GROMACS .gro file of C-alpha atoms in nm:
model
  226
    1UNK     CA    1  -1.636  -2.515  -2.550
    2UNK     CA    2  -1.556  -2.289  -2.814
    3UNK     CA    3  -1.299  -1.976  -2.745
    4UNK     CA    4  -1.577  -1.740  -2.649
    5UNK     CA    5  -1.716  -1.951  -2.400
    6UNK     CA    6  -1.414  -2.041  -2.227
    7UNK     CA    7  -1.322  -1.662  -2.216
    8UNK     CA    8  -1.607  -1.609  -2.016
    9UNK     CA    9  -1.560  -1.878  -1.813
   10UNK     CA   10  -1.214  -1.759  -1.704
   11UNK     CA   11  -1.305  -1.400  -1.696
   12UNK     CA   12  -1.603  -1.520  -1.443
   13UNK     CA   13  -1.351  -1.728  -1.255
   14UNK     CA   14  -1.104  -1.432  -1.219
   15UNK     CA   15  -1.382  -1.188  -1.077
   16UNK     CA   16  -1.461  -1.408  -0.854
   17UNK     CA   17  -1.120  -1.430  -0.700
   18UNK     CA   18  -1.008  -1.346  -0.399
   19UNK     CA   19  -1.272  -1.191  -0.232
   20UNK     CA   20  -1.482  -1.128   0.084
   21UNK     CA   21  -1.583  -0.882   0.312
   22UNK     CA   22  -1.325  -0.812   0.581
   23UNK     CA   23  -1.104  -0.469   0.758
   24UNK     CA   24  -0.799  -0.432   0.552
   25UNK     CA   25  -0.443  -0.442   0.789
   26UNK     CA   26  -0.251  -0.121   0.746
   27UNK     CA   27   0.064  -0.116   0.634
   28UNK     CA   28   0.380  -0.142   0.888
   29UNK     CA   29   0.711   0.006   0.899
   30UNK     CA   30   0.880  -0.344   0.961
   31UNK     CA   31   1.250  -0.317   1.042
   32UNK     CA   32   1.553  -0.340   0.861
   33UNK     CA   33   1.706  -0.706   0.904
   34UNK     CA   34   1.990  -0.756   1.078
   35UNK     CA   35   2.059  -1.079   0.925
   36UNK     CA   36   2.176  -0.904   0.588
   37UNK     CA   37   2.159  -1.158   0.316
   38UNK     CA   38   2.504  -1.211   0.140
   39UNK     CA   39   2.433  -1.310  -0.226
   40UNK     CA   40   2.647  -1.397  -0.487
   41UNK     CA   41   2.610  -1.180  -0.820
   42UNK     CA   42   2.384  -1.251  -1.044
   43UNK     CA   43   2.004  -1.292  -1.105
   44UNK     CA   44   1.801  -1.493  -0.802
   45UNK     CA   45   1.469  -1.655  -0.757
   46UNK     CA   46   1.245  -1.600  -0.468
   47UNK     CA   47   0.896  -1.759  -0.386
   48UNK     CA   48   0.648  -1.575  -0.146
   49UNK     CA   49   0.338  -1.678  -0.033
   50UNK     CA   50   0.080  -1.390   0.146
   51UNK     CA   51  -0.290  -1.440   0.029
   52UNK     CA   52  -0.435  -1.380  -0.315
   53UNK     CA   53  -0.149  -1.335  -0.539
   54UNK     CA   54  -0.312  -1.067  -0.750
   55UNK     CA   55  -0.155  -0.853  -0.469
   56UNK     CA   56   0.159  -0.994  -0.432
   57UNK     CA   57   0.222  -0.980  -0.759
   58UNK     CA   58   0.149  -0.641  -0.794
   59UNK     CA   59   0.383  -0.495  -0.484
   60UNK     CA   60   0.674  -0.730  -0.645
   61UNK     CA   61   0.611  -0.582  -0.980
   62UNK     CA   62   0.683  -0.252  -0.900
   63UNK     CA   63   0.997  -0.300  -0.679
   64UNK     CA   64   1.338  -0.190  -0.869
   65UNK     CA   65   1.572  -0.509  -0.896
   66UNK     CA   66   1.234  -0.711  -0.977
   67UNK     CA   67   1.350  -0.851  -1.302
   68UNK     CA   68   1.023  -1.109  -1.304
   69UNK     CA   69   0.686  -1.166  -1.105
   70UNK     CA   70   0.514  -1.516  -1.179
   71UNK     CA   71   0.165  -1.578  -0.988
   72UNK     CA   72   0.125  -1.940  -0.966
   73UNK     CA   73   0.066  -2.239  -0.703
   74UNK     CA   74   0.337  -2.407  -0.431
   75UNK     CA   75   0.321  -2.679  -0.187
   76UNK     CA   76   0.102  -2.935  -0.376
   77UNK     CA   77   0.121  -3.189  -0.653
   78UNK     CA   78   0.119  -3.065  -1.044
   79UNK     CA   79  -0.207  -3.227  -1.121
   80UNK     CA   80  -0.375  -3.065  -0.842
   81UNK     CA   81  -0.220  -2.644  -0.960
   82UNK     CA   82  -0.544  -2.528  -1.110
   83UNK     CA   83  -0.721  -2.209  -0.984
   84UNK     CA   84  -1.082  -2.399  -0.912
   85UNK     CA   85  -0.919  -2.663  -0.710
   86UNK     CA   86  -0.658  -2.461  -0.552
   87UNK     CA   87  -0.964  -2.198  -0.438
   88UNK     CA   88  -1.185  -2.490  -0.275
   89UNK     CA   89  -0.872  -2.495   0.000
   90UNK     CA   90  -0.846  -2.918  -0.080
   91UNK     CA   91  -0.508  -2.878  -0.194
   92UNK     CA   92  -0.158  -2.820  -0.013
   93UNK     CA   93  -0.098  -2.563  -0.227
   94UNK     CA   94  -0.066  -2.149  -0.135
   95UNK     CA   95  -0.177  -1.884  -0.389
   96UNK     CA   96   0.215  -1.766  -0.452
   97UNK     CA   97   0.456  -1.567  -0.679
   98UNK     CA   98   0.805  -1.670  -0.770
   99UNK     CA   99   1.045  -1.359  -0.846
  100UNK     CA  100   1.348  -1.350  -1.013
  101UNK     CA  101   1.572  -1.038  -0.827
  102UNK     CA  102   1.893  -0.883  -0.879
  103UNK     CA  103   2.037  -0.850  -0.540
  104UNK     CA  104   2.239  -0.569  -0.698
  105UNK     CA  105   1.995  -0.383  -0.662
  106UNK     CA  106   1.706  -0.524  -0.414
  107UNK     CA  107   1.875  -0.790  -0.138
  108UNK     CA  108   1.660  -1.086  -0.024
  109UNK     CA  109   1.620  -0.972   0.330
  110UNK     CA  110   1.495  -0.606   0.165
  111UNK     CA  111   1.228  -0.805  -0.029
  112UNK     CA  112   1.103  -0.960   0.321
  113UNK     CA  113   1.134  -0.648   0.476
  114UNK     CA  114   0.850  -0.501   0.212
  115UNK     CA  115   0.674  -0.793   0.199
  116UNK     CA  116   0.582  -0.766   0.585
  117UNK     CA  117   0.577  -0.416   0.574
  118UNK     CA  118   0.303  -0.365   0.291
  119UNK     CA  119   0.185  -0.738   0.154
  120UNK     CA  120   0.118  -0.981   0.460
  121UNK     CA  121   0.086  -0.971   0.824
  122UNK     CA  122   0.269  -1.205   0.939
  123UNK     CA  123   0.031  -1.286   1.252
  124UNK     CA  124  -0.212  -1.424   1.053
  125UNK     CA  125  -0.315  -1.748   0.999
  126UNK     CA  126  -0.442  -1.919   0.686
  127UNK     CA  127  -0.584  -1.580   0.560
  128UNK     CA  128  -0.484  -1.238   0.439
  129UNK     CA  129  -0.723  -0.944   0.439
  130UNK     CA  130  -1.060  -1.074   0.347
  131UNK     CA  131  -0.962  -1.428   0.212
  132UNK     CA  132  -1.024  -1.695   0.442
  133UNK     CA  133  -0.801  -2.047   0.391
  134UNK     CA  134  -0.478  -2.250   0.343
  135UNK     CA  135  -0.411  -2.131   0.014
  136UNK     CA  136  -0.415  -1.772   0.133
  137UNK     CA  137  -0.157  -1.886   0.389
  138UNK     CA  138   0.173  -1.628   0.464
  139UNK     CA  139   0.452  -1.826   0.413
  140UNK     CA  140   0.829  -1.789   0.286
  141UNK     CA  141   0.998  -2.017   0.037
  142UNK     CA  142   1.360  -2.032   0.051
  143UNK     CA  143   1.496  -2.133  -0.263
  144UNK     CA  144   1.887  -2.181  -0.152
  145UNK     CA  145   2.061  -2.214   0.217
  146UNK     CA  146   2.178  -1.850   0.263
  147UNK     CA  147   1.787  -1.748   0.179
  148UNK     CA  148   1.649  -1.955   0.404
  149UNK     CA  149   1.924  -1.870   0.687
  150UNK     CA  150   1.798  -1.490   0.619
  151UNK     CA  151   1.436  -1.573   0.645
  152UNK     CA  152   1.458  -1.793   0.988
  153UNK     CA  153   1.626  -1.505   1.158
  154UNK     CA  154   1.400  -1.200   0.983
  155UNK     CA  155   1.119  -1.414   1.127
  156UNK     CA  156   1.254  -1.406   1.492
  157UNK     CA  157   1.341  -1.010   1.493
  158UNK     CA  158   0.985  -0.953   1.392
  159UNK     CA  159   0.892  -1.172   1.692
  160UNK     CA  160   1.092  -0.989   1.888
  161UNK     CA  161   0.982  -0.672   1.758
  162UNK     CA  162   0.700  -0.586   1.937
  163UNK     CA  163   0.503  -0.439   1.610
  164UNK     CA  164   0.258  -0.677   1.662
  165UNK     CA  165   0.022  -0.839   1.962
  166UNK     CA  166   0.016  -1.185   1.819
  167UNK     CA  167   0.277  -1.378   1.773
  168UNK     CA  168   0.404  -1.470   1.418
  169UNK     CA  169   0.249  -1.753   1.219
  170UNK     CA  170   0.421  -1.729   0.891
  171UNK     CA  171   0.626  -2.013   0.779
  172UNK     CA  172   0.929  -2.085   0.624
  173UNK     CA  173   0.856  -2.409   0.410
  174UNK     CA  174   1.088  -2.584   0.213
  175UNK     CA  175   1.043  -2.565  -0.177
  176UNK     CA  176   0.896  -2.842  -0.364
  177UNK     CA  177   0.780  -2.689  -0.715
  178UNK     CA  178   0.628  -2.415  -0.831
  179UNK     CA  179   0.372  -2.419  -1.082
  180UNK     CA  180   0.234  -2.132  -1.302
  181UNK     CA  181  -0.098  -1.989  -1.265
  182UNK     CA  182  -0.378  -1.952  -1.566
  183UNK     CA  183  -0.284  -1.669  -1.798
  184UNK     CA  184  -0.589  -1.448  -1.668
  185UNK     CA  185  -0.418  -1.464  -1.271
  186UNK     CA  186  -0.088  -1.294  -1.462
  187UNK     CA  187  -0.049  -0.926  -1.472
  188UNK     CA  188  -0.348  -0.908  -1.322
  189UNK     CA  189  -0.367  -0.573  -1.109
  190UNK     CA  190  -0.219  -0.404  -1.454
  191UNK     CA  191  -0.512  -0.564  -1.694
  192UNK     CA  192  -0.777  -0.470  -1.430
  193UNK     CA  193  -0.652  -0.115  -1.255
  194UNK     CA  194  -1.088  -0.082  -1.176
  195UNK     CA  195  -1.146  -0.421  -1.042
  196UNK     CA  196  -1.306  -0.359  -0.676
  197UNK     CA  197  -1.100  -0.613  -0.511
  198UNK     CA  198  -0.800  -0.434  -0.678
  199UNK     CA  199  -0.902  -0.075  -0.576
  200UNK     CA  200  -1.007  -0.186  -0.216
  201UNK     CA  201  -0.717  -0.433  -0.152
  202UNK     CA  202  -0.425  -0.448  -0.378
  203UNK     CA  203  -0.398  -0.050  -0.530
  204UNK     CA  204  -0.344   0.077  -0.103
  205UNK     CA  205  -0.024  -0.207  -0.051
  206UNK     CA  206   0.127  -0.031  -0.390
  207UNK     CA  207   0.060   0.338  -0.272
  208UNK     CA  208   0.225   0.224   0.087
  209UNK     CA  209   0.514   0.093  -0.103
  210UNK     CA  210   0.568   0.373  -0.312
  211UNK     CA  211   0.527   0.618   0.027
  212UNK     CA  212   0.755   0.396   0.252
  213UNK     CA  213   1.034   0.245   0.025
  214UNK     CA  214   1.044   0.539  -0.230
  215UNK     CA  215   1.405   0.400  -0.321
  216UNK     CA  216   1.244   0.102  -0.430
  217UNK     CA  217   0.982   0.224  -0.578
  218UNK     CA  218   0.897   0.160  -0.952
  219UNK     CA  219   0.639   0.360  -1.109
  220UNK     CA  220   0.589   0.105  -1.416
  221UNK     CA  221   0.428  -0.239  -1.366
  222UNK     CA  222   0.645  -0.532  -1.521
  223UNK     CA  223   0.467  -0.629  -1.738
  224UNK     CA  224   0.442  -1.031  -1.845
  225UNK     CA  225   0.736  -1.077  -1.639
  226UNK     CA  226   0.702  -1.477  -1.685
   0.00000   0.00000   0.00000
């Protein structure tokens, strides 16, 4: 396939990404945690999972203390982390995005706090927004003991919150490696500001961000933050 070709083929594949016709969730004012994560100084990674990364990405990206947002694949084998199998829902994987944080600036349990307030709803299973299967799952990825302490009990306040009719069914799942997605997935809401699925889905969770964390708020997109 010569370099033409193939650019097609991946432009095709990205357009065809994460899509389908469905009510977006508005955004909610989830609370603060009371389970305040206590990290050491220095830079920290973070994994999230909450439907097509395009989106999460794109939040992450703009959050101050973001230092790095990677789209990529978790929960499945390495052979197995490529967008066409990963999209066919055969795979354990989730559609996810490893950051790298300064909790200087942005704490862990403030980057779960926006990522339930503007990414994912948390009540839903094995989809977000219009995309229907396992690798759209919501789920958390604790990549050390005093993240995953912080995510367990952020998970039971919003339970007990009463922001929501159904109960929770995000996840916290226990990291096994994270692979990188195809370089057309990466920086994606930044390359394609016109995209529908942007516009309709991704552009409102960065606007709610921007309106309900304005202290968090960055108005540049990190760009290639791999």
């Amino acid at each position: 396939m010569n370099k033409f070709a193939a650019l097609l083929v991946a432009g095709s594949l990205a357009l065809s990404a994460c899509a389908g016709p469905a009510l977006a969730e508005e955004p909610v004012a989830a609370p603060a945690a009371t389970r305040v994560a206590k990290e050491t100084a220095g830079l920290k990674t973070a994994v999230f999972a909450g439907g097509c990364f395009w989106g999460v990405e794109g939040v992450f990206s703009h959050v101050k203390g973001v230092k790095s947002a990677v789209s990529g694949y978790h929960g499945g084998t390495q052979k197995s982390a490529k967008y066409d199998l990963v999209s066919s829902g055969v795979t354990d994987h989730a559609e996810a995005v490893r950051i790298t944080y300064d909790p200087a600036v942005v704490r862990y349990d403030q980057l779960l706090r926006i990522f339930f307030s503007v990414v994912a709803d948390p009540t839903l299973k094995n989809r977000q927004g219009p995309d229907v299967g396992t690798q759209y799952r919501s789920a958390i990825v604790p990549m050390s003991a005093e993240q995953s302490a912080v995510a367990k009990a952020y998970l039971a306040q919003l339970g007990k919150s009463g922001l929501w009719a159904k109960p929770i069914a995000t996840k916290v799942e226990p990291y096994k490696a994270f692979y990188a997605a195809e370089a057309y997935h990466q920086d994606f809401m930044l390359a394609n500001p016109t995209h529908g699925y942007i516009r309709r889905w991704d552009a409102p969770k960065v606007a709610a961000l921007k309106r309900m964390y304005p202290s968090f708020y960055r108005a540049s997109f990190l760009k290639d933050a791999g």
